[in-house]
Coordinates of C-alpha atoms in Angstrom, one line a residue:
M24 CA 130.2 84.7 56.6
K25 CA 132.1 85.7 59.8
R26 CA 132.8 89.1 58.4
L27 CA 129.2 89.5 57.4
T28 CA 128.1 88.7 60.9
E29 CA 130.6 91.1 62.4
K30 CA 129.3 93.9 60.2
L31 CA 125.7 93.1 61.1
E32 CA 126.6 93.2 64.9
A33 CA 128.4 96.5 64.4
F34 CA 125.3 98.0 62.8
L35 CA 123.1 96.8 65.7
E36 CA 125.5 98.3 68.3
L37 CA 124.6 101.7 67.0
G38 CA 121.4 101.4 69.0
G39 CA 120.3 103.4 72.0
T40 CA 117.3 105.3 73.3
K41 CA 117.9 108.4 71.4
K42 CA 118.3 106.5 68.1
D43 CA 115.1 104.5 68.8
I44 CA 113.1 107.6 69.4
T45 CA 114.4 109.2 66.2
L46 CA 113.6 106.1 64.2
L47 CA 110.1 105.9 65.7
V48 CA 109.3 109.6 65.0
I49 CA 110.4 109.3 61.4
S50 CA 108.6 105.9 60.9
G51 CA 105.4 107.2 62.6
I52 CA 105.2 110.2 60.3
A53 CA 105.8 107.9 57.3
L54 CA 103.0 105.6 58.4
I55 CA 100.6 108.5 58.8
I56 CA 101.4 109.7 55.3
S57 CA 101.0 106.1 54.0
I58 CA 97.4 106.0 55.2
F59 CA 96.5 108.7 52.8
H60 CA 99.1 107.5 50.2
P61 CA 99.2 110.6 47.9
A62 CA 99.4 109.6 44.3
T63 CA 102.3 112.0 43.7
L64 CA 104.6 109.8 45.8
P65 CA 106.6 107.3 43.7
F66 CA 106.6 104.7 46.6
D67 CA 104.6 103.8 49.7
P68 CA 106.0 105.7 52.7
A69 CA 105.4 102.6 54.8
W70 CA 108.7 101.4 53.4
I71 CA 110.5 104.0 55.5
A72 CA 109.2 102.3 58.6
I73 CA 110.0 98.9 57.2
I74 CA 113.6 99.9 56.5
L75 CA 114.3 101.9 59.7
C76 CA 112.5 99.7 62.2
G77 CA 112.1 96.3 60.4
I78 CA 115.7 95.8 59.1
P79 CA 117.3 95.8 62.6
I80 CA 114.8 93.1 63.6
I81 CA 115.6 91.0 60.6
L82 CA 119.3 91.4 61.1
E83 CA 119.0 90.4 64.7
A84 CA 117.2 87.2 63.7
I85 CA 119.8 86.4 61.0
I86 CA 122.7 86.8 63.5
G87 CA 120.9 84.5 66.0
L88 CA 120.4 81.9 63.4
I89 CA 123.9 82.1 61.9
T90 CA 125.9 82.2 65.1
A91 CA 123.9 79.8 67.3
F92 CA 120.8 78.6 65.4
D93 CA 118.9 80.5 68.1
I94 CA 115.2 80.7 67.2
K95 CA 113.5 83.5 69.2
A96 CA 110.7 86.0 68.8
D97 CA 112.6 88.1 66.2
V98 CA 112.6 85.1 63.8
L99 CA 108.8 85.0 63.7
V100 CA 108.5 88.8 63.5
S101 CA 110.9 88.7 60.5
L102 CA 108.8 86.0 58.8
A103 CA 105.7 88.1 59.4
L104 CA 107.4 91.2 57.9
I105 CA 108.7 89.4 54.8
A106 CA 105.4 87.6 54.2
S107 CA 103.4 90.9 54.5
I108 CA 105.7 92.5 52.0
C109 CA 105.4 89.5 49.6
I110 CA 101.6 89.8 49.4
G111 CA 101.7 93.6 49.1
E112 CA 100.6 94.5 52.6
D113 CA 103.3 97.2 53.0
F114 CA 101.4 99.1 55.6
A115 CA 100.9 96.0 57.8
A116 CA 104.6 95.3 57.5
G117 CA 105.5 98.8 58.4
E118 CA 103.1 98.8 61.3
V119 CA 104.5 95.6 62.7
A120 CA 108.0 96.9 62.6
F121 CA 106.9 100.3 64.1
I122 CA 105.0 98.7 67.0
M123 CA 107.8 96.3 67.7
Q124 CA 110.3 99.2 67.9
L125 CA 107.9 101.0 70.2
G126 CA 107.6 98.0 72.4
G127 CA 111.5 97.7 72.6
L128 CA 111.7 101.4 73.5
L129 CA 109.2 101.0 76.3
E130 CA 111.1 98.1 77.6
D131 CA 114.4 100.1 77.5
L132 CA 112.7 103.0 79.3
T133 CA 111.3 100.7 82.0
V134 CA 114.7 99.1 82.6
A135 CA 116.4 102.5 82.6
K136 CA 114.0 103.8 85.2
A137 CA 114.3 100.7 87.3
R138 CA 118.1 101.0 87.4
A139 CA 118.3 104.8 87.7
G140 CA 118.6 104.7 91.5
I141 CA 121.7 102.5 91.6
E142 CA 123.3 103.8 88.4
K143 CA 123.8 107.2 90.1
L144 CA 126.6 105.5 92.2
V145 CA 128.8 105.4 89.1
K146 CA 128.6 109.1 88.7
L147 CA 129.6 109.6 92.4
T148 CA 133.0 108.0 91.8
P149 CA 135.6 110.6 92.9
R150 CA 137.8 111.8 90.1
T151 CA 140.8 113.4 91.9
A152 CA 142.5 113.4 95.3
R153 CA 144.7 115.9 97.1
V154 CA 147.8 113.9 98.1
L155 CA 150.3 115.5 100.5
T156 CA 154.0 114.7 99.9
S157 CA 156.9 116.4 101.6
G158 CA 154.8 119.2 102.8
S159 CA 153.3 120.0 99.4
E160 CA 149.9 119.2 97.9
K161 CA 149.5 117.5 94.6
I162 CA 146.2 116.7 92.8
I163 CA 146.2 113.3 91.2
P164 CA 143.6 111.0 89.7
A165 CA 141.8 109.1 92.5
E166 CA 142.7 105.7 90.9
E167 CA 146.4 106.5 91.4
V168 CA 146.1 106.9 95.2
K169 CA 148.1 104.2 97.1
V170 CA 147.5 102.7 100.5
G171 CA 149.2 104.8 103.2
D172 CA 149.0 108.1 101.2
R173 CA 148.1 111.2 103.2
I174 CA 145.2 113.0 101.7
R175 CA 143.6 116.3 102.3
V176 CA 139.8 116.7 101.8
L177 CA 138.3 120.2 101.7
P178 CA 134.7 121.2 102.6
G179 CA 132.3 120.2 99.8
E180 CA 134.7 117.7 98.3
T181 CA 134.0 114.0 97.9
V182 CA 136.2 111.6 99.8
P183 CA 138.3 109.9 97.1
V184 CA 139.2 106.6 98.8
D185 CA 138.4 104.7 102.1
G186 CA 140.6 106.0 104.9
R187 CA 141.0 107.1 108.5
I188 CA 141.1 110.7 109.7
L189 CA 144.6 111.8 111.0
S190 CA 143.8 115.4 111.8
G191 CA 140.8 117.7 111.8
Q192 CA 137.1 117.5 112.6
T193 CA 134.1 117.7 110.3
S194 CA 130.7 116.3 109.4
V195 CA 130.3 113.9 106.5
N196 CA 127.2 113.2 104.4
Q197 CA 127.2 109.4 104.2
A198 CA 123.8 109.0 102.4
V199 CA 125.3 107.3 99.4
M200 CA 126.7 104.5 101.5
T201 CA 124.4 104.2 104.6
G202 CA 121.3 106.1 103.6
E203 CA 121.6 108.4 106.6
S204 CA 119.8 111.7 105.9
L205 CA 121.9 113.7 108.5
P206 CA 125.6 114.3 108.4
V207 CA 127.8 112.3 110.8
D208 CA 130.4 114.0 112.9
K209 CA 133.9 112.7 112.3
A210 CA 137.1 113.3 114.2
V211 CA 140.7 111.9 114.5
G212 CA 140.6 108.1 114.3
D213 CA 137.2 107.8 112.6
D214 CA 136.8 106.0 109.3
V215 CA 135.5 107.7 106.1
S216 CA 134.3 106.0 103.0
S217 CA 134.9 106.9 99.3
G218 CA 131.9 108.6 97.7
T219 CA 130.8 110.3 100.8
V220 CA 130.8 114.1 100.9
N221 CA 132.8 116.3 103.4
Q222 CA 130.3 118.9 104.7
F223 CA 132.2 121.5 106.8
G224 CA 135.8 121.4 108.1
A225 CA 138.9 120.3 106.2
F226 CA 140.7 117.2 107.4
E227 CA 143.6 115.0 106.5
M228 CA 143.3 111.2 106.2
E229 CA 145.4 108.1 105.5
A230 CA 144.3 106.0 102.6
V231 CA 143.3 102.5 103.7
K232 CA 141.4 101.0 100.8
V233 CA 142.0 102.3 97.3
G234 CA 140.9 101.5 93.7
E235 CA 138.7 98.5 93.3
D236 CA 138.8 97.8 97.1
S237 CA 137.1 101.1 98.0
S238 CA 133.5 101.2 99.2
I239 CA 132.1 103.1 96.3
Q240 CA 133.7 100.7 93.8
R241 CA 132.3 97.7 95.7
M242 CA 128.8 99.2 95.3
I243 CA 129.4 99.8 91.6
R244 CA 130.4 96.2 91.1
L245 CA 127.2 95.2 92.7
V246 CA 125.3 97.4 90.3
Q247 CA 127.0 96.1 87.3
S248 CA 126.3 92.5 88.3
A249 CA 122.6 93.0 88.4
D250 CA 121.3 91.1 85.4
A251 CA 117.7 90.2 84.8
G252 CA 118.8 87.9 82.0
K253 CA 120.0 85.3 84.5
A254 CA 116.5 84.5 85.7
K255 CA 115.5 80.9 85.1
I256 CA 112.0 81.9 84.1
V257 CA 113.5 84.1 81.3
S258 CA 115.2 81.1 79.7
L259 CA 111.9 79.2 80.0
A260 CA 110.2 82.0 78.0
D261 CA 112.9 81.7 75.4
R262 CA 112.3 78.0 75.0
W263 CA 108.6 78.7 74.6
A264 CA 109.4 81.2 71.9
T265 CA 111.1 78.4 69.9
W266 CA 108.1 76.2 70.1
V267 CA 105.8 79.1 69.2
V268 CA 107.8 79.7 66.0
I269 CA 107.3 76.0 65.0
I270 CA 103.6 76.0 65.8
A271 CA 103.1 79.3 64.1
L272 CA 104.7 78.1 60.8
T273 CA 102.7 74.9 61.0
A274 CA 99.4 76.7 61.6
A275 CA 100.1 79.3 58.9
L276 CA 100.9 76.6 56.3
L277 CA 97.8 74.5 57.2
T278 CA 95.6 77.5 57.0
W279 CA 96.9 78.5 53.7
F280 CA 96.6 74.9 52.4
F281 CA 92.9 74.5 53.5
S282 CA 91.6 78.0 52.9
G283 CA 93.7 78.9 49.9
E284 CA 94.1 82.5 51.3
V285 CA 97.7 83.5 51.9
I286 CA 96.5 86.6 53.7
R287 CA 95.2 84.5 56.6
A288 CA 98.5 82.7 56.8
V289 CA 100.3 86.0 57.0
T290 CA 98.0 87.2 59.7
I291 CA 98.7 84.1 61.8
L292 CA 102.4 84.9 61.6
V293 CA 101.8 88.5 62.7
V294 CA 99.6 87.7 65.7
F295 CA 101.6 84.6 66.7
C296 CA 104.7 86.7 67.5
P297 CA 105.6 85.8 71.2
C298 CA 106.9 89.3 71.9
A299 CA 104.6 90.0 74.9
M300 CA 105.6 86.6 76.4
V301 CA 109.3 87.3 76.1
L302 CA 108.9 90.8 77.5
A303 CA 106.8 89.5 80.4
T304 CA 109.6 88.4 82.6
P305 CA 112.6 90.7 82.2
T306 CA 110.5 93.9 82.5
A307 CA 109.0 92.6 85.7
I308 CA 112.3 91.6 87.2
M309 CA 114.0 94.9 86.4
A310 CA 111.1 96.9 87.7
A311 CA 111.2 94.9 90.9
I312 CA 115.0 95.4 91.1
G313 CA 114.4 99.2 90.8
N314 CA 111.8 99.0 93.6
A315 CA 114.2 97.1 95.8
T316 CA 116.9 99.7 95.1
H317 CA 114.7 102.5 96.4
H318 CA 114.4 100.6 99.7
G319 CA 118.2 100.1 100.1
F320 CA 118.7 96.7 98.4
L321 CA 121.2 96.0 95.6
V322 CA 120.2 92.9 93.8
R323 CA 123.2 91.1 92.4
E324 CA 121.5 88.2 90.7
G325 CA 118.4 88.5 88.4
D326 CA 116.9 85.3 89.7
A327 CA 117.5 86.2 93.4
L328 CA 114.1 87.7 93.7
E329 CA 112.5 84.7 92.0
R330 CA 114.2 82.4 94.6
L331 CA 113.3 84.7 97.5
S332 CA 109.6 84.4 96.7
A333 CA 109.7 80.7 97.6
V334 CA 111.6 81.1 100.9
K335 CA 109.9 79.5 104.0
R336 CA 112.7 80.2 106.5
I337 CA 114.9 83.2 107.1
A338 CA 118.1 82.5 109.1
F339 CA 119.6 85.5 110.9
D340 CA 123.1 86.0 112.2
K341 CA 122.8 88.0 115.4
T342 CA 125.7 90.3 115.7
G343 CA 125.6 93.2 113.2
T344 CA 122.3 92.0 111.7
L345 CA 119.6 92.0 114.4
T346 CA 121.9 94.0 116.6
Y347 CA 124.3 96.9 116.0
G348 CA 127.3 94.6 116.2
R349 CA 129.2 96.7 118.7
P350 CA 129.3 96.6 122.5
E351 CA 127.7 99.4 124.5
V352 CA 127.6 100.2 128.2
T353 CA 124.1 99.0 129.3
A354 CA 124.6 99.2 133.1
V355 CA 126.9 100.8 135.7
R356 CA 126.8 99.4 139.3
S357 CA 128.5 100.9 142.3
L358 CA 129.5 98.7 145.2
S359 CA 130.0 101.5 147.7
S360 CA 128.1 104.7 148.6
D361 CA 131.4 106.5 148.3
W362 CA 131.2 106.5 144.6
T363 CA 128.2 107.3 142.4
K364 CA 127.5 105.5 139.1
E365 CA 128.4 108.7 137.2
Q366 CA 131.8 108.9 139.0
L367 CA 132.6 105.3 138.3
F368 CA 131.7 105.7 134.6
A369 CA 134.0 108.8 134.5
F370 CA 136.8 106.9 136.1
A371 CA 136.4 104.0 133.7
A372 CA 136.4 106.2 130.6
A373 CA 139.4 108.2 131.8
A374 CA 141.4 104.9 132.4
E375 CA 140.3 103.4 129.1
Q376 CA 140.9 106.5 126.9
F377 CA 144.3 105.3 125.8
S378 CA 143.4 101.6 125.5
E379 CA 143.2 99.9 122.1
H380 CA 140.9 97.1 123.4
P381 CA 137.5 97.1 121.7
L382 CA 135.7 97.1 125.1
G383 CA 137.8 100.0 126.3
K384 CA 137.0 101.9 123.2
A385 CA 133.3 101.2 123.7
V386 CA 133.4 102.6 127.2
V387 CA 135.1 105.8 126.0
R388 CA 132.7 106.1 123.0
D389 CA 129.6 105.7 125.2
F390 CA 130.9 108.1 127.9
R391 CA 131.6 110.7 125.2
A392 CA 128.1 110.2 123.7
Q393 CA 126.5 110.5 127.2
N394 CA 128.4 113.7 128.1
Q395 CA 128.8 115.6 124.9
T396 CA 125.5 117.6 125.6
N397 CA 126.6 118.5 129.1
E398 CA 127.6 122.0 130.1
P399 CA 131.3 122.8 129.8
A400 CA 133.4 122.1 132.9
S401 CA 134.0 125.0 135.3
E402 CA 137.4 126.7 135.5
N403 CA 138.1 124.9 138.9
S404 CA 137.3 121.5 137.4
K405 CA 140.2 119.1 137.0
S406 CA 138.6 117.8 133.8
T407 CA 140.9 118.9 130.9
E408 CA 139.7 116.5 128.2
P409 CA 136.8 117.0 125.8
F410 CA 133.3 115.8 126.7
G411 CA 134.1 115.8 130.5
F412 CA 137.0 113.3 130.5
L413 CA 139.1 113.3 133.6
H414 CA 142.9 113.7 133.3
A415 CA 144.7 110.4 133.4
D416 CA 148.4 109.8 134.4
S417 CA 150.6 106.8 134.5
F418 CA 148.5 104.8 132.1
Q419 CA 149.5 101.1 131.9
M420 CA 148.1 98.2 129.9
I421 CA 148.2 94.9 131.8
P422 CA 148.0 92.1 129.2
G423 CA 145.2 89.6 129.8
Q424 CA 143.7 91.6 132.7
G425 CA 142.9 95.3 131.9
V426 CA 144.3 98.8 132.4
S427 CA 145.6 100.9 135.3
A428 CA 145.8 104.7 135.5
R429 CA 146.2 107.5 138.0
I430 CA 143.2 109.8 138.0
E431 CA 142.9 112.8 140.4
G432 CA 145.4 111.2 142.7
K433 CA 143.6 107.9 142.8
T434 CA 144.7 104.5 141.3
I435 CA 142.0 103.2 139.0
L436 CA 141.9 99.6 137.8
A437 CA 139.5 98.5 135.0
G438 CA 139.6 94.9 133.9
N439 CA 138.5 91.4 134.3
Q440 CA 137.8 89.3 137.4
K441 CA 141.4 88.1 137.5
M442 CA 142.7 91.7 137.8
L443 CA 140.3 92.5 140.6
K444 CA 141.2 89.4 142.7
E445 CA 145.0 89.9 142.2
N446 CA 145.0 93.6 143.1
C447 CA 142.3 94.0 145.8
S448 CA 142.7 92.7 149.3
S449 CA 139.1 91.6 149.5
V450 CA 136.2 91.4 147.1
P451 CA 132.6 91.0 148.4
D452 CA 130.7 88.0 147.0
S453 CA 127.7 90.3 146.4
L454 CA 129.7 92.0 143.6
F455 CA 130.1 88.7 141.6
R456 CA 126.6 87.6 142.3
E457 CA 125.2 90.8 140.9
A458 CA 127.6 90.6 137.9
D459 CA 126.5 87.0 137.3
E460 CA 123.0 88.1 136.5
Y461 CA 124.3 90.3 133.7
L462 CA 126.6 87.5 132.5
K463 CA 123.6 85.1 132.2
N464 CA 122.0 87.6 129.8
G465 CA 125.1 87.6 127.6
C466 CA 126.8 90.8 128.9
T467 CA 130.5 91.3 129.3
I468 CA 131.7 92.8 132.6
I469 CA 134.5 95.3 133.3
Y470 CA 135.3 95.3 137.0
L471 CA 136.5 98.6 138.7
A472 CA 138.7 99.2 141.7
V473 CA 139.7 102.5 143.3
D474 CA 142.9 102.6 145.4
G475 CA 142.9 98.8 145.9
A476 CA 139.3 98.5 146.9
A477 CA 136.6 96.9 144.7
A478 CA 134.2 99.7 143.6
G479 CA 131.8 98.2 141.1
F480 CA 131.5 97.2 137.5
L481 CA 130.3 98.2 134.0
A482 CA 128.1 95.8 132.0
L483 CA 128.5 95.9 128.2
S484 CA 126.4 94.1 125.6
D485 CA 125.5 94.2 122.0
T486 CA 122.2 96.2 121.7
V487 CA 119.3 95.1 119.5
R488 CA 118.3 97.3 116.6
P489 CA 115.0 99.0 117.6
E490 CA 113.4 98.0 114.3
S491 CA 114.3 94.3 114.6
A492 CA 111.3 93.2 116.7
Q493 CA 108.8 94.8 114.3
M494 CA 110.6 93.3 111.3
I495 CA 110.4 89.8 112.8
A496 CA 106.7 90.2 113.5
R497 CA 106.0 91.3 109.9
L498 CA 107.9 88.4 108.5
K499 CA 105.8 86.0 110.6
T500 CA 102.6 87.5 109.1
L501 CA 104.0 86.7 105.6
G502 CA 104.2 83.0 106.7
V503 CA 108.0 82.9 107.1
Q504 CA 109.7 81.4 110.1
P505 CA 112.7 83.3 111.5
V506 CA 115.7 81.3 112.7
L507 CA 118.6 82.7 114.8
L508 CA 122.0 81.2 113.9
T509 CA 124.8 82.7 116.0
G510 CA 128.2 82.0 117.3
D511 CA 127.4 83.6 120.6
H512 CA 126.8 81.5 123.7
E513 CA 123.4 80.2 124.7
N514 CA 122.5 82.9 127.2
A515 CA 123.2 85.8 124.9
A516 CA 121.3 84.1 122.0
Q517 CA 118.2 83.2 124.1
T518 CA 118.0 86.8 125.5
I519 CA 118.0 88.3 122.1
A520 CA 115.6 85.7 120.7
E521 CA 113.1 86.2 123.5
E522 CA 113.2 90.0 123.0
L523 CA 112.6 89.6 119.3
G524 CA 110.1 86.8 119.4
I525 CA 112.3 84.2 117.6
D526 CA 111.4 80.6 118.7
D527 CA 114.1 78.7 116.7
V528 CA 117.5 79.4 118.2
Q529 CA 120.8 77.8 117.3
A530 CA 123.7 79.1 119.5
G531 CA 127.4 78.5 119.5
C532 CA 127.5 78.0 115.7
L533 CA 130.8 77.8 113.8
P534 CA 130.7 78.5 110.1
E535 CA 130.4 74.8 109.3
D536 CA 127.5 74.4 111.8
K537 CA 125.6 77.1 109.9
L538 CA 126.2 75.3 106.7
T539 CA 125.0 72.1 108.1
L540 CA 121.8 73.6 109.5
I541 CA 121.0 75.3 106.2
D542 CA 121.6 72.1 104.3
T543 CA 119.2 70.3 106.7
F544 CA 116.5 72.9 105.9
Q545 CA 117.0 72.4 102.2
K546 CA 116.9 68.6 102.4
N547 CA 113.5 69.0 104.1
K548 CA 112.4 70.9 100.9
E549 CA 112.4 74.3 102.8
A550 CA 113.8 77.1 100.8
V551 CA 116.0 79.2 103.2
C552 CA 117.3 82.8 103.1
M553 CA 120.5 83.7 105.1
I554 CA 121.1 87.2 106.4
G555 CA 124.5 88.0 107.8
D556 CA 127.4 90.5 107.9
G557 CA 130.7 88.9 108.8
I558 CA 133.3 86.8 107.1
N559 CA 132.1 83.8 109.1
D560 CA 128.7 84.2 107.4
A561 CA 130.1 84.0 103.9
P562 CA 129.8 80.2 103.5
A563 CA 126.2 80.2 104.8
L564 CA 125.3 83.1 102.5
K565 CA 126.6 81.2 99.5
K566 CA 124.9 77.9 100.5
A567 CA 121.5 79.4 101.2
D568 CA 118.9 79.6 98.4
V569 CA 119.2 83.4 98.8
G570 CA 122.0 85.2 100.7
I571 CA 121.5 88.8 101.9
A572 CA 124.5 90.7 103.3
M573 CA 124.5 93.8 105.4
G574 CA 126.3 96.0 102.9
G575 CA 127.0 98.9 105.3
V576 CA 128.6 97.1 108.2
G577 CA 129.3 93.8 106.4
S578 CA 132.6 92.5 105.3
D579 CA 133.7 92.5 101.7
I580 CA 133.7 88.7 101.7
A581 CA 130.2 88.5 103.0
V582 CA 128.9 91.0 100.4
D583 CA 130.7 89.1 97.6
A584 CA 129.1 85.8 98.7
A585 CA 125.6 87.2 98.9
D586 CA 122.9 87.5 96.2
I587 CA 121.5 90.8 97.6
A588 CA 123.2 93.5 99.7
L589 CA 121.3 95.7 102.1
V590 CA 123.3 98.9 101.7
D591 CA 121.9 101.0 104.5
D592 CA 121.5 98.1 107.0
Q593 CA 117.8 99.1 107.6
V594 CA 116.5 95.6 108.3
Q595 CA 112.9 96.8 108.7
E596 CA 112.7 96.8 104.9
L597 CA 113.2 93.0 104.7
P598 CA 109.5 92.2 104.8
H599 CA 109.0 94.6 101.9
L600 CA 111.6 92.8 99.9
L601 CA 110.0 89.4 100.5
A602 CA 106.5 90.7 99.6
L603 CA 107.9 92.4 96.5
S604 CA 109.5 89.1 95.3
R605 CA 106.1 87.4 95.6
R606 CA 104.4 90.2 93.8
M607 CA 107.0 90.0 91.0
I608 CA 106.2 86.4 90.5
L609 CA 102.5 87.1 90.4
T610 CA 103.1 89.9 87.8
I611 CA 105.1 87.5 85.6
K612 CA 102.5 84.8 85.7
C613 CA 99.8 87.4 84.9
N614 CA 101.9 88.7 82.0
L615 CA 102.5 85.2 80.6
S616 CA 98.8 84.2 80.9
F617 CA 97.6 87.4 79.3
S618 CA 100.0 87.2 76.4
L619 CA 99.2 83.5 75.7
G620 CA 95.5 84.1 76.0
L621 CA 95.6 87.1 73.7
N622 CA 97.6 85.1 71.1
L623 CA 95.1 82.2 71.1
I624 CA 92.1 84.6 70.6
A625 CA 93.9 86.4 67.8
I626 CA 94.9 83.2 66.1
V627 CA 91.3 81.9 66.0
L628 CA 90.1 85.2 64.5
A629 CA 93.0 85.1 61.9
I630 CA 92.1 81.5 60.9
T631 CA 88.5 82.4 60.3
G632 CA 89.5 85.5 58.3
I633 CA 87.9 88.0 60.8
L634 CA 91.3 89.5 61.6
G635 CA 93.5 90.9 58.9
P636 CA 97.3 91.6 59.0
V637 CA 97.0 95.3 59.9
A638 CA 94.4 94.7 62.7
G639 CA 96.4 91.6 63.9
A640 CA 99.5 93.7 64.2
L641 CA 97.7 96.3 66.3
V642 CA 96.0 93.7 68.6
H643 CA 99.2 91.7 69.2
N644 CA 101.6 94.6 69.7
A645 CA 99.1 96.4 71.9
G646 CA 99.4 93.3 74.1
S647 CA 103.2 93.9 74.4
V648 CA 102.6 97.4 75.5
V649 CA 100.1 96.3 78.2
V650 CA 102.6 93.8 79.5
I651 CA 105.3 96.4 79.8
I652 CA 103.0 98.9 81.5
H653 CA 101.8 96.2 83.9
S654 CA 105.4 95.4 84.8
A655 CA 106.3 99.1 85.3
I656 CA 103.7 99.2 88.1
L657 CA 106.2 97.2 90.3
L658 CA 108.5 100.2 90.4
K659 CA 106.3 102.0 93.0
W660 CA 104.6 99.0 94.5
R661 CA 104.4 98.5 98.3
K662 CA 102.3 96.1 100.2
K663 CA 99.6 97.8 102.3
E664 CA 100.1 97.1 106.0

């Protein structure tokens, strides 16, 4: 028996869209010929459809019964096929088999279209890499690259692994990872991701993440884990199918007993097939997943959208989710008329250009961004660095305080309050009073001194994504309450919350605090969705009814803990995802109601003898096609604003 089962499974594995189309074409032609049934033919051509389309259904039912006593729709379909053949209704049997095969093909096409957007990621996996060893270049398979290898990437080539540029400048098309339509300029020290495309100049990079750890492979794993079969409502449909089989057999036997007409009993078996009901859920889920993909979401769990539809609260981490997650210079203040704000900014950037501190790097990055469109410095200018950087000598890092450097003959200090007090003879109270106003709003301060005299300060803060406020407002119109859960101190959290219109704010949260708050919501029967990007968000993402990770800037651990990943970090699409999940549930309910209603009407007509096997097959299987088409509408659905 085991060998028989293995052979049957091997036969079924020969399936595929091309095979299904071929079988349907041959079977369709055979059924057309069967209608006219030329007398010269030794057999009814409907048998071709029965053999090509019906046998796989019967084999599937046999395997389910033998291996797990699994009674599903194919069991009832098989009974209808066999019963039709026994009473000589060959055309009805062939028609049932043909339309079932057609319904299966339409489902496959819907699923294939739904997943087409994310399946493209697999094709983007780099095949080879140019590895530099001892001055020579060697092309090897990308999967053989090791961490620390030096790799050369030429214009037009795909970056083979995640890494950091060591030499060269270029622009990289990062659309596959971030959704950005324009290339991003890259220079020495910048990170590049596998799967992105080098646009212009050649560069050399050091491999940082290789193999399964690379960005493109992480995205592929997310794609492969998307499985509509995990949805709870699908298993419910399967349980219903079992009961439908029992009820159908009982109804058919009773009808045969009281009417004495076996054809009515066979018709009941034909129209009672719960195919449309079973197709109702997975087609809707996969179509919704396809829609979500087009808007930057990778859905890891099939039932994630089902759970999202019931969410009443959405908890946001602040840094990297509602904000960009990186400090930016938001204000420059000068204490003396001797120095303009522009001069102080230039001094700070020159002093910090060799610093490894994140705040120092932020100052340099923002100064470069502000000045890269300026005219080139004149020949008499002392600026010798790109983007208007002043030349710095005698750079020194002072641990726990800041940095010191000689710039144009002046000693520049950039650091914290302790550095300023220890190295300046006097510091006006007005400087600290003005700085306190920024500190209350969650800013970080870098104080500046020139030749031992306090000169001013730079205020840095995490900047809010411009789309965040509109996104929060749209969520409120959907009846969802936003909550801010952040590890930042109260001032920073309240400032961001007021700007975005969030009333419920929980600041200073450790990972365990976020877990406790989410657990409290759930105990109050409020389904909650958590959105975050960092390692500290992973426990909360796992605990929440639905976890959504920022896939672009988020950590690997956060993405792995979440149910859904937002690949391009475009948070303005979150309201669409929520509305889509609710629309998906409505579609499923409509599909189930329609299929059950159609079955009941067809059964009444079959019992009374109005509906015969052939017409019953047409009516019932037409219902399956309607359900699939209705689900496919979700692929392009978007809520009108």
